[in-house]
Short mmCIF file of C-alpha atoms in Angstrom, two decimals:
data_model
loop_
_atom_site.label_atom_id
_atom_site.label_comp_id
_atom_site.label_asym_id
_atom_site.label_seq_id
_atom_site.Cartn_x
_atom_site.Cartn_y
_atom_site.Cartn_z
CA MET A 4 0.07 0.00 -0.03
CA ASN A 5 1.30 3.45 -0.96
CA ARG A 6 1.41 5.57 2.35
CA PHE A 7 2.46 8.74 0.49
CA THR A 8 -0.36 10.56 -1.20
CA TYR A 9 0.02 12.62 -4.44
CA GLY A 10 -0.54 15.81 -2.36
CA PHE A 11 2.30 14.95 0.03
CA GLY A 12 4.67 14.37 -2.90
CA LEU A 13 3.71 17.67 -4.36
CA ARG A 14 4.32 19.51 -1.06
CA LEU A 15 7.75 17.66 -0.84
CA ASP A 16 8.58 18.82 -4.35
CA ARG A 17 7.73 22.34 -3.52
CA THR A 18 9.80 22.18 -0.32
CA TYR A 19 12.80 21.00 -2.31
CA LEU A 20 12.22 23.58 -4.89
CA LEU A 21 12.19 26.31 -2.21
CA ILE A 22 15.30 24.86 -0.45
CA PHE A 23 17.10 24.85 -3.81
CA ALA A 24 16.08 28.35 -4.82
CA PHE A 25 17.41 29.70 -1.41
CA ALA A 26 20.57 27.68 -1.77
CA PHE A 27 21.12 29.02 -5.36
CA LEU A 28 20.47 32.58 -4.30
CA ALA A 29 22.91 32.30 -1.34
CA VAL A 30 25.66 30.82 -3.69
CA THR A 31 24.82 33.47 -6.26
CA ILE A 32 25.19 36.46 -3.70
CA SER A 33 28.09 35.06 -1.66
CA GLY A 34 29.98 33.13 -4.39
CA CYS A 35 31.33 29.68 -4.28
CA GLY A 36 35.16 29.82 -4.01
CA PRO A 37 37.36 31.55 -6.55
CA GLY A 38 35.27 30.42 -9.60
CA GLY A 39 31.85 30.79 -7.94
CA PHE A 40 28.83 32.71 -9.02
CA ASN A 41 28.54 36.39 -8.48
CA ILE A 42 25.28 38.35 -8.84
CA ILE A 43 27.11 41.46 -10.33
CA PRO A 44 27.51 41.13 -14.10
CA LEU A 45 31.00 41.13 -15.46
CA GLY A 46 30.19 44.19 -17.59
CA ALA A 47 28.83 46.11 -14.44
CA LYS A 48 31.88 45.20 -12.42
CA LEU A 49 34.24 46.40 -15.22
CA GLN A 50 32.28 49.61 -15.37
CA ASN A 51 32.65 50.02 -11.42
CA ALA A 52 36.41 49.54 -11.98
CA ASP A 53 36.54 52.09 -14.67
CA THR A 54 34.59 54.56 -12.52
CA ALA A 55 37.20 54.29 -9.72
CA PHE A 56 40.03 54.56 -12.22
CA ASP A 57 38.46 57.69 -13.88
CA GLU A 58 37.90 59.29 -10.39
CA ALA A 59 41.49 58.84 -9.55
CA GLU A 60 42.64 60.12 -12.83
CA THR A 61 40.63 63.25 -12.58
CA MET A 62 41.29 63.99 -8.81
CA ASP A 63 43.27 67.08 -8.16
CA ILE A 64 45.50 66.55 -5.17
CA GLN A 65 46.96 70.08 -5.09
CA ASN A 66 46.09 72.11 -2.00
CA ASP A 67 47.55 74.97 -0.13
CA ASP A 68 46.94 73.01 3.08
CA PRO A 69 49.67 70.36 3.35
CA GLU A 70 47.40 68.00 5.42
CA LYS A 71 44.60 68.32 2.84
CA MET A 72 47.03 67.57 0.06
CA GLU A 73 48.20 64.53 1.78
CA LYS A 74 44.62 63.40 2.30
CA ASN A 75 43.88 63.92 -1.40
CA ARG A 76 46.95 61.92 -2.36
CA LYS A 77 45.94 59.14 -0.06
CA ARG A 78 42.39 59.08 -1.54
CA LYS A 79 43.81 59.00 -5.05
CA GLN A 80 45.81 55.89 -4.07
CA GLU A 81 42.74 54.27 -2.41
CA LEU A 82 40.71 54.82 -5.71
CA TYR A 83 43.57 53.07 -7.68
CA ASP A 84 43.57 50.29 -5.12
CA ARG A 85 39.74 49.86 -5.48
CA ALA A 86 40.16 49.78 -9.18
CA ILE A 87 42.87 47.15 -9.03
CA ALA A 88 40.65 45.05 -6.71
CA LEU A 89 37.67 45.42 -9.08
CA TYR A 90 39.79 44.65 -12.25
CA SER A 91 41.25 41.68 -10.40
CA GLU A 92 37.73 40.24 -9.84
CA VAL A 93 36.89 40.60 -13.56
CA ILE A 94 40.14 38.66 -14.32
CA GLU A 95 39.27 35.99 -11.76
CA ARG A 96 35.86 35.44 -13.35
CA ASP A 97 36.74 36.00 -17.09
CA THR A 98 40.03 34.12 -17.24
CA LYS A 99 40.09 33.71 -20.97
CA GLY A 100 37.92 36.50 -22.22
CA LYS A 101 38.30 40.03 -23.67
CA TRP A 102 37.21 41.74 -20.48
CA ALA A 103 40.15 40.07 -18.57
CA GLN A 104 42.52 41.29 -21.16
CA ARG A 105 41.30 44.76 -20.78
CA ALA A 106 41.34 44.48 -16.92
CA HIS A 107 44.90 43.42 -17.10
CA PHE A 108 45.68 46.33 -19.25
CA GLN A 109 44.08 48.83 -16.96
CA ILE A 110 45.97 47.35 -14.04
CA SER A 111 49.19 47.72 -15.98
CA LYS A 112 48.36 51.42 -16.43
CA ILE A 113 47.95 51.79 -12.59
CA TYR A 114 51.30 50.17 -12.06
CA LYS A 115 52.98 52.41 -14.49
CA ARG A 116 51.53 55.37 -12.57
CA ARG A 117 53.14 53.98 -9.53
CA TYR A 118 56.49 53.36 -11.38
CA ASP A 119 56.30 49.56 -10.71
CA TRP A 120 57.47 48.38 -14.13
CA ASP A 121 57.92 44.70 -13.04
CA LYS A 122 54.17 44.48 -12.11
CA ALA A 123 53.14 46.37 -15.20
CA THR A 124 55.12 43.83 -17.31
CA GLU A 125 53.57 40.92 -15.45
CA HIS A 126 50.08 42.01 -16.49
CA TYR A 127 51.33 42.70 -20.08
CA GLU A 128 52.57 39.21 -20.12
CA ALA A 129 49.27 37.74 -18.92
CA ILE A 130 47.46 39.54 -21.70
CA ILE A 131 49.93 37.97 -24.34
CA GLY A 132 49.26 34.61 -22.74
CA LEU A 133 45.47 35.01 -23.06
CA ASP A 134 45.48 35.95 -26.76
CA PRO A 135 48.89 36.30 -28.44
CA THR A 136 47.56 37.88 -31.77
CA GLY A 137 44.82 40.14 -30.32
CA TYR A 138 44.62 43.91 -30.00
CA TYR A 139 45.56 43.85 -26.35
CA ALA A 140 48.48 41.70 -26.95
CA ASN A 141 49.95 43.95 -29.56
CA GLU A 142 49.54 46.89 -27.13
CA ALA A 143 51.07 44.81 -24.33
CA LYS A 144 54.01 43.86 -26.57
CA SER A 145 54.56 47.54 -27.41
CA GLY A 146 54.30 48.36 -23.77
CA THR A 147 56.73 45.74 -22.59
CA ALA A 148 59.21 46.88 -25.38
CA ASN A 149 58.89 50.52 -24.33
CA ILE A 150 59.68 49.66 -20.62
CA ARG A 151 62.70 47.57 -21.58
CA LYS A 152 63.97 50.25 -24.07
CA ASN A 153 63.52 53.23 -21.76
CA ARG A 154 64.92 51.56 -18.69
CA GLU A 155 68.05 50.69 -20.70
CA ILE A 156 68.30 54.30 -21.93
CA ILE A 157 68.05 55.51 -18.38
CA LYS A 158 70.77 53.12 -17.21
CA THR A 159 73.11 53.84 -20.09
CA LYS A 160 72.51 57.60 -20.31
CA ARG A 161 72.60 58.22 -16.58
CA ALA A 162 76.03 56.52 -16.47
CA GLU A 163 77.22 58.58 -19.44
CA TYR A 164 75.90 61.74 -17.70
CA GLN A 165 77.73 60.92 -14.57
CA ASN A 166 81.05 60.06 -16.22
CA TYR A 167 81.19 63.07 -18.63
CA LYS A 168 79.81 65.47 -15.84
CA ALA A 169 82.87 64.36 -13.75
CA ILE A 170 85.28 64.89 -16.61
CA TYR A 171 83.78 68.26 -17.30
CA ASN A 172 84.04 69.35 -13.74
CA ASP A 173 87.73 68.40 -13.76
CA SER A 174 88.58 69.72 -17.20
CA PRO A 175 85.72 71.61 -18.88
CA THR A 176 85.40 71.35 -22.71
CA ASP A 177 82.47 71.91 -25.09
CA GLU A 178 82.34 68.23 -25.91
CA THR A 179 81.99 67.03 -22.50
CA PHE A 180 79.49 69.75 -21.66
CA ASN A 181 77.31 68.83 -24.47
CA ILE A 182 77.50 65.00 -23.94
CA ALA A 183 76.73 65.33 -20.21
CA ALA A 184 73.78 67.72 -20.76
CA GLY A 185 72.40 65.68 -23.76
CA ALA A 186 72.63 62.49 -21.65
CA LEU A 187 70.77 63.97 -18.74
CA TYR A 188 67.97 65.43 -21.27
CA GLU A 189 67.64 61.81 -22.64
CA VAL A 190 67.20 60.47 -19.04
CA ALA A 191 64.47 62.94 -18.57
CA ARG A 192 62.69 61.94 -21.89
CA ALA A 193 63.00 58.30 -21.09
CA TYR A 194 61.27 58.83 -17.75
CA GLU A 195 58.46 60.74 -19.44
CA SER A 196 58.05 57.84 -21.83
CA LEU A 197 57.72 55.46 -19.00
CA GLU A 198 55.12 57.95 -17.44
CA ASN A 199 57.24 58.40 -14.39
CA TYR A 200 56.63 62.10 -14.54
CA THR A 201 58.05 62.77 -11.02
CA GLU A 202 61.48 61.72 -12.22
CA ALA A 203 61.06 63.25 -15.67
CA ILE A 204 60.33 66.63 -14.01
CA ARG A 205 63.11 66.28 -11.59
CA ASN A 206 65.76 65.44 -14.43
CA TYR A 207 64.45 68.26 -16.58
CA GLU A 208 64.85 70.65 -13.79
CA ARG A 209 68.27 69.27 -12.91
CA MET A 210 69.41 69.73 -16.58
CA VAL A 211 68.20 73.32 -16.53
CA ASP A 212 70.17 74.08 -13.12
CA GLU A 213 73.28 72.38 -14.11
CA PHE A 214 73.44 73.29 -17.81
CA PRO A 215 71.55 76.55 -18.19
CA GLU A 216 73.74 77.64 -21.30
CA HIS A 217 72.91 74.45 -23.22
CA SER A 218 70.76 74.92 -26.29
CA GLN A 219 68.21 72.35 -24.91
CA ALA A 220 67.85 73.97 -21.54
CA PRO A 221 64.93 76.35 -22.55
CA GLN A 222 63.07 73.24 -23.99
CA ALA A 223 63.69 71.30 -20.82
CA GLN A 224 62.21 74.06 -18.68
CA PHE A 225 59.25 74.32 -21.15
CA GLN A 226 58.73 70.48 -20.99
CA VAL A 227 58.32 70.74 -17.26
CA GLY A 228 55.33 73.01 -17.74
CA ASN A 229 53.98 70.80 -20.60
CA VAL A 230 54.02 67.73 -18.32
CA TYR A 231 52.20 69.47 -15.50
CA PHE A 232 49.53 71.12 -17.92
CA TYR A 233 48.92 68.42 -20.50
CA THR A 234 49.75 65.10 -18.75
CA LEU A 235 49.16 65.53 -15.13
CA HIS A 236 46.56 68.43 -15.67
CA ASP A 237 48.10 70.18 -12.63
CA TYR A 238 47.77 73.88 -13.49
CA GLN A 239 48.93 75.10 -10.04
CA ALA A 240 52.28 73.42 -10.24
CA GLY A 241 52.54 74.05 -14.02
CA TRP A 242 52.08 77.80 -13.80
CA PRO A 243 55.46 78.58 -12.14
CA ALA A 244 57.29 76.09 -14.49
CA PHE A 245 56.11 78.15 -17.60
CA ILE A 246 56.78 81.41 -15.86
CA ALA A 247 60.44 80.10 -15.18
CA VAL A 248 60.89 79.80 -19.05
CA ALA A 249 60.58 83.57 -19.49
CA GLU A 250 62.60 84.41 -16.46
CA LYS A 251 65.59 82.14 -17.13
CA PHE A 252 65.53 82.22 -20.94
CA PRO A 253 63.91 85.58 -21.88
CA ASP A 254 65.23 85.65 -25.45
CA SER A 255 64.26 81.99 -26.31
CA TYR A 256 61.42 80.94 -28.61
CA GLU A 257 60.01 78.85 -25.69
CA ALA A 258 59.74 82.07 -23.64
CA SER A 259 57.23 83.55 -26.26
CA GLN A 260 55.35 80.23 -26.42
CA ALA A 261 55.05 80.09 -22.71
CA GLY A 262 53.69 83.51 -22.42
CA THR A 263 50.96 83.01 -24.94
CA LEU A 264 50.13 79.63 -23.47
CA LEU A 265 49.66 81.06 -19.97
CA LYS A 266 47.45 83.79 -21.34
CA GLN A 267 45.20 81.45 -23.12
CA THR A 268 45.14 78.90 -20.27
CA ASN A 269 44.18 81.68 -17.79
CA GLU A 270 41.31 82.76 -19.93
CA ILE A 271 40.03 79.28 -20.30
CA LEU A 272 40.28 78.24 -16.63
CA THR A 273 38.52 81.57 -15.57
CA GLU A 274 35.71 80.83 -17.98
CA ILE A 275 35.41 77.38 -16.73
CA LYS A 276 35.15 78.53 -13.12
CA PHE A 277 32.56 81.12 -14.06
CA LEU A 278 30.50 78.45 -15.93
CA MET A 279 30.68 75.98 -13.16
CA ASP A 280 29.63 78.67 -10.53
CA GLU A 281 26.73 79.55 -12.80
CA ILE A 282 25.66 75.86 -12.97
CA ASP A 283 25.68 75.64 -9.19
CA LYS A 284 23.52 78.80 -9.00
CA PHE A 285 20.94 77.31 -11.31
CA ARG A 286 20.63 74.08 -9.28
CA ASN A 287 17.27 73.60 -7.53
CA LYS A 288 18.44 73.73 -3.90
CA LYS A 289 15.26 71.96 -2.56
CA ALA A 290 15.73 69.20 -5.05
CA VAL A 291 19.31 68.85 -3.99
CA GLU A 292 18.26 68.43 -0.43
CA TYR A 293 15.63 65.91 -1.33
CA GLN A 294 18.12 63.86 -3.26
CA LYS A 295 20.41 63.90 -0.21
CA THR A 296 17.71 62.14 1.73
CA GLY A 297 17.51 59.36 -0.82
CA ARG A 298 14.37 60.61 -2.56
CA LYS A 299 14.44 60.19 -6.40
CA ILE A 300 14.61 63.42 -8.28
CA THR A 301 13.87 63.80 -12.00
CA PRO A 302 16.49 65.62 -14.11
CA ALA A 303 13.85 68.19 -14.97
CA ASP A 304 13.43 68.87 -11.20
CA MET A 305 17.09 69.38 -10.51
CA TRP A 306 17.32 72.86 -12.18
CA VAL A 307 15.70 76.21 -11.61
CA MET A 308 12.65 76.57 -13.95
CA GLY A 309 13.53 78.22 -17.27
CA MET A 310 17.32 77.87 -16.88
CA THR A 311 17.93 74.36 -18.21
CA ASP A 312 18.93 75.59 -21.73
CA GLN A 313 21.59 77.78 -20.07
CA VAL A 314 22.84 74.98 -18.10
CA VAL A 315 23.25 72.77 -21.21
CA GLN A 316 25.19 75.51 -22.90
CA ASN A 317 27.44 75.92 -19.79
CA PHE A 318 28.21 72.11 -19.78
CA GLN A 319 28.92 72.17 -23.47
CA GLN A 320 31.20 75.10 -23.08
CA ILE A 321 32.95 73.56 -20.12
CA ALA A 322 33.56 70.40 -22.01
CA GLY A 323 34.92 72.23 -25.02
CA ASN A 324 37.25 74.24 -22.92
CA TRP A 325 38.66 71.10 -21.23
CA GLU A 326 39.17 69.70 -24.74
CA LYS A 327 41.27 72.88 -25.55
CA LEU A 328 43.45 72.12 -22.70
CA ARG A 329 43.79 68.48 -23.75
CA ASN A 330 42.09 67.48 -20.59
CA PHE A 331 40.16 64.80 -22.00
CA PRO A 332 39.09 62.95 -18.70
CA ARG A 333 37.40 66.20 -17.49
CA ALA A 334 35.98 66.90 -20.83
CA ILE A 335 34.33 63.33 -20.81
CA ASN A 336 33.21 63.91 -17.22
CA ALA A 337 31.35 67.21 -18.31
CA TYR A 338 29.61 65.34 -21.19
CA THR A 339 28.55 62.40 -19.17
CA THR A 340 27.22 64.66 -16.45
CA LEU A 341 25.19 66.57 -19.02
CA ALA A 342 23.81 63.39 -20.45
CA ARG A 343 22.80 62.13 -17.00
CA ASP A 344 21.56 65.29 -15.41
CA LEU A 345 19.85 66.67 -18.34
CA SER A 346 18.68 63.65 -19.91
CA HIS A 347 15.27 65.23 -20.62
CA LYS A 348 16.91 67.72 -23.02
CA LYS A 349 17.04 64.94 -25.69
CA PHE A 350 19.00 66.54 -28.38
CA ALA A 351 21.75 67.92 -26.00
CA ALA A 352 21.99 64.65 -24.22
CA ALA A 353 22.46 62.65 -27.47
CA ASP A 354 25.08 65.14 -28.56
CA ALA A 355 26.87 64.60 -25.30
CA LEU A 356 26.81 60.91 -25.57
CA TYR A 357 28.29 61.17 -29.15
CA ARG A 358 30.92 63.47 -27.95
CA THR A 359 31.86 61.04 -25.03
CA GLY A 360 32.36 58.22 -27.66
CA THR A 361 34.51 60.41 -29.97
CA LEU A 362 36.72 61.54 -26.98
CA TYR A 363 37.38 57.90 -25.93
CA GLN A 364 38.07 57.00 -29.57
CA GLN A 365 40.48 59.97 -30.02
CA ASN A 366 42.21 58.68 -26.80
CA ALA A 367 42.49 55.19 -28.18
CA GLU A 368 40.10 53.83 -25.43
CA TYR A 369 38.31 51.86 -28.15
CA GLU A 370 36.18 49.57 -25.89
CA ARG A 371 34.94 52.41 -23.89
CA ALA A 372 34.16 54.31 -27.18
CA ILE A 373 32.08 51.21 -28.31
CA ALA A 374 30.25 51.24 -25.04
CA ALA A 375 29.58 55.02 -25.26
CA TYR A 376 28.28 54.63 -28.81
CA ASN A 377 25.92 51.75 -27.69
CA ASN A 378 24.75 54.09 -24.91
CA LEU A 379 23.68 56.47 -27.57
CA PHE A 380 21.96 53.93 -29.64
CA THR A 381 20.00 52.73 -26.55
CA ASN A 382 19.11 56.16 -25.15
CA ALA A 383 18.81 58.35 -28.26
CA PRO A 384 18.25 55.93 -31.30
CA GLU A 385 16.75 58.86 -33.22
CA SER A 386 19.73 61.09 -32.76
CA VAL A 387 21.27 62.97 -35.87
CA TRP A 388 24.55 61.52 -34.77
CA ARG A 389 23.34 57.79 -35.04
CA ASN A 390 24.72 57.06 -38.51
CA GLU A 391 28.08 58.59 -37.76
CA ALA A 392 28.21 56.78 -34.48
CA VAL A 393 27.60 53.47 -36.24
CA TYR A 394 30.46 54.14 -38.63
CA GLN A 395 32.81 55.23 -35.82
CA GLN A 396 31.97 52.18 -33.75
CA ALA A 397 32.80 49.92 -36.67
CA VAL A 398 36.16 51.84 -36.92
CA CYS A 399 36.67 51.05 -33.22
CA TYR A 400 35.81 47.42 -33.74
CA ARG A 401 38.50 47.30 -36.54
CA SER A 402 40.96 48.97 -34.24
CA ILE A 403 40.77 46.29 -31.65
CA ARG A 404 40.73 43.56 -34.39
CA GLU A 405 37.21 42.46 -33.97
CA PHE A 406 36.76 42.29 -37.66
CA GLY A 407 33.46 40.43 -37.67
CA ASP A 408 31.74 43.17 -35.62
CA ALA A 409 33.50 45.81 -37.76
CA TYR A 410 32.09 44.15 -40.91
CA GLU A 411 28.57 44.13 -39.54
CA GLY A 412 28.96 47.75 -38.43
CA PHE A 413 30.10 48.99 -41.84
CA LYS A 414 27.28 47.17 -43.49
CA ALA A 415 24.86 48.62 -41.16
CA TYR A 416 26.17 52.04 -41.86
CA MET A 417 25.67 51.52 -45.63
CA SER A 418 22.07 50.21 -45.10
CA ILE A 419 20.92 53.22 -43.05
CA THR A 420 22.90 55.95 -44.91
CA LYS A 421 21.22 57.79 -47.80
CA GLY A 422 23.04 60.02 -50.32
CA ASP A 423 26.61 60.74 -50.62
CA THR A 424 28.26 61.14 -47.10
CA PRO A 425 31.80 61.61 -46.02
CA TYR A 426 32.18 57.89 -44.97
CA LEU A 427 30.00 56.07 -47.54
CA ARG A 428 32.71 55.41 -50.08
CA GLU A 429 35.19 54.40 -47.55
CA ALA A 430 32.65 51.94 -45.98
CA GLU A 431 32.00 50.56 -49.52
CA GLN A 432 35.67 50.05 -50.08
CA ILE A 433 36.13 48.33 -46.67
CA ILE A 434 33.12 46.00 -47.37
CA ARG A 435 34.41 44.95 -50.72
CA GLN A 436 38.05 44.18 -49.19
CA TYR A 437 36.37 42.36 -46.19
CA GLU A 438 34.32 40.13 -48.60
CA LEU A 439 37.24 38.97 -50.55
CA ASP A 440 38.34 35.37 -50.48
CA GLN A 441 41.58 35.43 -52.48
CA ASP A 442 42.61 31.84 -51.61
CA SER A 443 39.09 30.36 -52.31
CA ASP A 444 39.05 28.40 -49.08
CA GLY A 445 35.55 29.50 -48.18
CA TYR A 446 36.54 32.08 -45.57
CA LYS A 447 36.17 35.87 -46.31
CA PHE A 448 39.13 38.26 -45.63
CA TYR A 449 37.62 39.63 -42.42
CA GLU A 450 37.19 36.14 -41.09
CA GLU A 451 40.79 35.38 -41.73
CA GLN A 452 41.91 38.67 -40.07
CA GLU A 453 40.08 37.98 -36.95
CA ALA A 454 41.45 34.50 -36.73
CA GLY A 455 44.96 35.67 -37.54
CA THR A 456 45.12 33.36 -40.60
CA SER A 457 46.21 34.13 -44.20
CA ASP A 458 43.75 34.77 -47.06
CA GLN A 459 46.80 34.15 -49.42
CA ASP A 460 47.10 30.54 -48.26
CA ALA A 461 44.24 27.98 -48.66
CA ASN A 462 45.93 25.82 -45.95
CA SER A 463 45.72 28.73 -43.42
CA HIS A 464 42.10 29.34 -42.40
CA PRO A 465 39.89 29.77 -39.39
CA GLY A 466 38.69 26.16 -39.60
CA MET A 467 42.15 24.54 -38.97
CA GLY A 468 42.16 22.09 -36.07
CA MET A 469 38.38 21.96 -35.79
#
């Protein structure tokens, strides 16, 4: 006799289902060892890592108060540490994927910021191990070669400087003077190429102090200002460096350049401050207070009524001014803030999304450009920038050697574009090239390119080893 009724079995099944569901949820949230599940999608985790990296990159540590400056410096390093931790989680979960390669690449950037060349090289080597023929592998190989080359230059030229400086001090000649000065200048340039800007600045300044009569001394002093302004985006520290060009080398070409540059930069920074102050003035103070309490505020409610068009113009001018100063991280930040906080201004928000993509693309951050263009397609599919964004996104895919996606992108551009446009003929030529099959092995040129095989040899094709 069966002592278990159908109803009991059904209840039992439901109980097991509930237990299984709770267990799965617990594993999903907490993870299950190094390779366990994680509720946060990889793309979102990578985005969080990028956010921490961007915040560190745009953070200004300069302050008249030494304690506050030290606090800012510590905060900057904490943000880099957070970025490394998040990128490392991406690597752990995506051990063989494209995201892992980019995470390794970003971590290598941070270690280069910290002048830890060995750690940077380790992550470059990890990229090459994941995909020896891919875009990031090529960048990693170039990065590794650059580190080796410039470390060797520093070692060789520093020894040359020390030797000839000692000879010059003992028995001065024009030859020993020029060799010692030139060697020290090369040391500074090598440090700059390695992105060790602290040492680059120190050696440029040393060259100016020890060899003020040398023909490259004005350029060395000018380069100190350049590094501060256009690489570190530290205008407070760069200002006296440019002023020193005119003071130390008043008759030089660099002195006139420095004077013009300081005048232009002062005008731009003054305008940026005015525009930012005006934006703050146009914020709805009550809405800001509500937002601080956790209440959801729509973009339209964030601004004083009737002033949103002015706010849009201010953000656009701020972004454009940062571009003039080659401060692309802050320009991108201005555009993304516009797109987020004024999303109800559809045309302006779409324009900001497109500009964000183009700036990432100009800065060779192709995957972030691709994501920015996707953001435009999702949030503003009717934008006047749509067609051009489709084309530029295809260019980005080609740049990172994802030729299949590039092929589809160029085809999409041709299908949605009417009339003679700047890129139509170029897209047609690319499509014709991509569709070639010169060795008649059944694989098109773009498929061979993506696989790293030859379209000139029928025995070399993507199907090998399948």
